[in-house]
Tab-separated table of C-alpha atoms in Angstrom:
chain	number	residue	atom	x	y	z
A	1	MET	CA	2.968	0.300	9.643
A	2	ASN	CA	4.209	0.510	6.053
A	3	THR	CA	2.786	2.673	3.286
A	4	LEU	CA	2.558	0.405	0.253
A	5	TYR	CA	0.872	2.731	-2.219
A	6	ASP	CA	0.086	6.449	-2.414
A	7	SER	CA	-1.528	8.145	-5.399
A	8	GLU	CA	-3.892	11.048	-5.992
A	9	SER	CA	-6.823	8.690	-5.376
A	10	PHE	CA	-5.703	6.074	-2.834
A	11	VAL	CA	-3.376	5.278	0.049
A	12	VAL	CA	-2.694	1.691	1.131
A	13	VAL	CA	-1.038	0.985	4.476
A	14	HIS	CA	0.021	-2.438	5.773
A	15	MET	CA	-0.543	-2.729	9.512
A	16	GLN	CA	1.623	-5.419	11.101
A	17	PRO	CA	0.909	-7.093	14.441
A	18	ASN	CA	3.128	-5.960	17.283
A	19	ALA	CA	5.418	-4.126	14.843
A	20	ASP	CA	8.305	-2.496	16.695
A	21	LEU	CA	6.591	-3.169	20.032
A	22	GLU	CA	9.544	-5.045	21.478
A	23	ALA	CA	11.835	-2.094	20.757
A	24	LEU	CA	9.498	0.298	22.587
A	25	LEU	CA	8.749	-1.783	25.691
A	26	PRO	CA	11.956	-0.961	27.610
A	27	GLN	CA	11.353	2.748	27.042
A	28	MET	CA	7.710	2.772	28.123
A	29	ASP	CA	6.882	3.899	31.661
A	30	THR	CA	3.191	3.067	31.371
A	31	ALA	CA	1.243	-0.021	30.365
A	32	PRO	CA	1.780	-1.059	26.750
A	33	ALA	CA	-0.646	0.224	24.142
A	34	PRO	CA	-3.113	-2.205	22.586
A	35	THR	CA	-1.557	-4.293	19.832
A	36	LEU	CA	-2.842	-5.896	16.673
A	37	GLU	CA	-3.326	-9.642	16.837
A	38	ARG	CA	-2.970	-10.072	13.077
A	39	HIS	CA	-1.904	-8.039	10.090
A	40	GLY	CA	-4.264	-5.968	7.987
A	41	PHE	CA	-4.465	-3.323	5.311
A	42	GLU	CA	-6.013	0.117	5.463
A	43	ILE	CA	-7.209	1.486	2.132
A	44	VAL	CA	-8.096	5.179	2.050
A	45	ASP	CA	-10.134	6.529	-0.851
A	46	LYS	CA	-8.984	10.142	-1.006
A	47	ARG	CA	-11.792	11.056	-3.393
A	48	SER	CA	-14.605	10.069	-1.014
A	49	GLY	CA	-12.727	10.691	2.232
A	50	LYS	CA	-13.521	7.162	3.443
A	51	GLU	CA	-11.390	4.226	4.502
A	52	VAL	CA	-11.727	0.488	4.933
A	53	TYR	CA	-9.609	-1.789	7.097
A	54	LEU	CA	-9.089	-5.303	5.756
A	55	ASP	CA	-8.148	-8.063	8.170
A	56	GLY	CA	-8.653	-11.799	8.370
A	57	SER	CA	-9.751	-13.392	5.098
A	58	TRP	CA	-10.110	-9.987	3.408
A	59	ALA	CA	-6.475	-9.203	4.232
A	60	GLU	CA	-5.356	-12.584	2.927
A	61	LEU	CA	-7.221	-11.978	-0.340
A	62	PHE	CA	-5.623	-8.545	-0.676
A	63	GLN	CA	-2.214	-10.066	0.126
A	64	ARG	CA	-2.699	-12.347	-2.900
A	65	HIS	CA	-3.233	-9.282	-5.094
A	66	ILE	CA	0.016	-7.812	-3.782
A	67	ALA	CA	1.891	-11.065	-4.443
A	68	ALA	CA	0.528	-11.146	-7.999
A	69	TRP	CA	1.598	-7.520	-8.490
A	70	GLN	CA	5.110	-8.427	-7.366
A	71	GLN	CA	5.245	-11.196	-9.978
A	72	ASN	CA	3.685	-9.205	-12.840
A	73	THR	CA	4.185	-5.485	-12.386
A	74	PRO	CA	0.770	-3.911	-12.984
A	75	THR	CA	0.012	-0.550	-14.505
A	76	GLN	CA	-1.211	2.202	-12.221
A	77	GLU	CA	-4.640	1.823	-13.841
A	78	GLU	CA	-4.745	-1.880	-12.907
A	79	VAL	CA	-3.805	-1.098	-9.309
A	80	GLU	CA	-6.373	1.688	-9.102
A	81	ASP	CA	-9.086	-0.569	-10.560
A	82	THR	CA	-8.400	-3.179	-7.880
A	83	LEU	CA	-8.354	-0.573	-5.122
A	84	GLU	CA	-11.611	0.857	-6.471
A	85	GLN	CA	-13.269	-2.513	-5.872
A	86	TYR	CA	-12.110	-2.583	-2.247
A	87	ALA	CA	-13.030	1.099	-1.794
A	88	GLY	CA	-16.628	0.058	-2.398
A	89	LEU	CA	-16.471	-1.503	1.077
A	90	ALA	CA	-15.371	1.774	2.691
A	91	GLN	CA	-17.900	3.116	5.171
A	92	ASN	CA	-15.717	4.916	7.701
A	93	PRO	CA	-14.991	8.602	7.145
A	94	VAL	CA	-11.362	9.571	7.519
A	95	VAL	CA	-10.994	11.732	10.624
A	96	ILE	CA	-7.822	13.655	11.338
A	97	HIS	CA	-7.205	14.801	14.903
Protein backbone atom coordinates (compact mmCIF):
# COMPACT_ATOMS: atom_id res chain seq x y z
CA MET A 1 0.00 0.00 0.00
CA ASN A 2 1.53 3.31 -1.09
CA THR A 3 0.09 6.77 -0.50
CA LEU A 4 0.45 8.58 -3.82
CA TYR A 5 -1.29 11.84 -3.00
CA ASP A 6 -2.54 13.60 0.13
CA SER A 7 -4.08 17.07 0.18
CA GLU A 8 -6.74 18.89 2.17
CA SER A 9 -9.38 17.43 -0.16
CA PHE A 10 -8.17 13.99 -1.29
CA VAL A 11 -6.03 10.98 -0.46
CA VAL A 12 -4.99 8.47 -3.13
CA VAL A 13 -3.57 5.09 -2.13
CA HIS A 14 -2.19 2.45 -4.51
CA MET A 15 -3.06 -1.05 -3.33
CA GLN A 16 -0.71 -3.68 -4.75
CA PRO A 17 -1.50 -7.39 -5.00
CA ASN A 18 0.28 -9.56 -2.47
CA ALA A 19 2.52 -6.64 -1.46
CA ASP A 20 4.99 -7.73 1.22
CA LEU A 21 3.07 -10.99 1.71
CA GLU A 22 6.10 -13.17 1.08
CA ALA A 23 8.04 -11.35 3.80
CA LEU A 24 5.25 -11.94 6.33
CA LEU A 25 4.50 -15.60 5.61
CA PRO A 26 7.38 -17.10 7.64
CA GLN A 27 6.35 -15.01 10.65
CA MET A 28 2.65 -15.88 10.54
CA ASP A 29 1.36 -18.59 12.87
CA THR A 30 -2.14 -18.57 11.42
CA ALA A 31 -3.57 -18.89 7.93
CA PRO A 32 -2.57 -16.06 5.60
CA ALA A 33 -4.89 -13.09 5.30
CA PRO A 34 -6.87 -12.62 2.09
CA THR A 35 -4.80 -11.04 -0.67
CA LEU A 36 -5.57 -8.81 -3.60
CA GLU A 37 -5.57 -10.51 -6.98
CA ARG A 38 -4.81 -7.29 -8.85
CA HIS A 39 -3.75 -3.76 -8.08
CA GLY A 40 -6.16 -0.91 -7.45
CA PHE A 41 -6.46 2.63 -6.20
CA GLU A 42 -8.46 3.98 -3.29
CA ILE A 43 -9.51 7.61 -3.62
CA VAL A 44 -10.86 9.26 -0.47
CA ASP A 45 -12.78 12.51 -0.77
CA LYS A 46 -12.11 14.13 2.60
CA ARG A 47 -14.78 16.76 2.00
CA SER A 48 -17.65 14.27 1.64
CA GLY A 49 -16.17 11.53 3.83
CA LYS A 50 -16.61 8.98 1.02
CA GLU A 51 -14.21 6.73 -0.84
CA VAL A 52 -14.09 4.78 -4.08
CA TYR A 53 -11.90 1.80 -4.90
CA LEU A 54 -10.81 1.53 -8.53
CA ASP A 55 -9.74 -1.84 -9.87
CA GLY A 56 -9.76 -3.57 -13.23
CA SER A 57 -10.34 -1.24 -16.17
CA TRP A 58 -10.98 1.73 -13.86
CA ALA A 59 -7.57 1.21 -12.24
CA GLU A 60 -5.91 0.94 -15.64
CA LEU A 61 -7.52 4.21 -16.73
CA PHE A 62 -6.37 5.91 -13.53
CA GLN A 63 -2.88 4.45 -14.03
CA ARG A 64 -2.78 6.25 -17.40
CA HIS A 65 -3.50 9.54 -15.62
CA ILE A 66 -0.61 8.87 -13.25
CA ALA A 67 1.73 8.06 -16.15
CA ALA A 68 0.72 11.29 -17.89
CA TRP A 69 1.35 13.22 -14.67
CA GLN A 70 4.83 11.72 -14.47
CA GLN A 71 5.56 12.93 -18.01
CA ASN A 72 4.03 16.40 -17.64
CA THR A 73 3.99 17.54 -14.03
CA PRO A 74 0.47 18.84 -13.40
CA THR A 75 -0.58 21.65 -11.12
CA GLN A 76 -2.36 20.76 -7.90
CA GLU A 77 -5.55 22.17 -9.45
CA GLU A 78 -5.25 19.78 -12.41
CA VAL A 79 -4.76 16.81 -10.09
CA GLU A 80 -7.68 17.87 -7.90
CA ASP A 81 -9.92 18.32 -10.96
CA THR A 82 -9.15 14.78 -12.10
CA LEU A 83 -9.70 13.36 -8.62
CA GLU A 84 -12.98 15.28 -8.40
CA GLN A 85 -14.23 13.37 -11.44
CA TYR A 86 -13.41 10.02 -9.84
CA ALA A 87 -14.84 11.18 -6.49
CA GLY A 88 -18.20 11.40 -8.24
CA LEU A 89 -18.16 7.58 -8.20
CA ALA A 90 -17.65 7.46 -4.42
CA GLN A 91 -20.56 5.84 -2.59
CA ASN A 92 -18.87 4.24 0.40
CA PRO A 93 -18.59 6.26 3.60
CA VAL A 94 -15.17 6.23 5.20
CA VAL A 95 -15.37 4.30 8.47
CA ILE A 96 -12.56 4.37 10.99
CA HIS A 97 -12.43 1.59 13.58
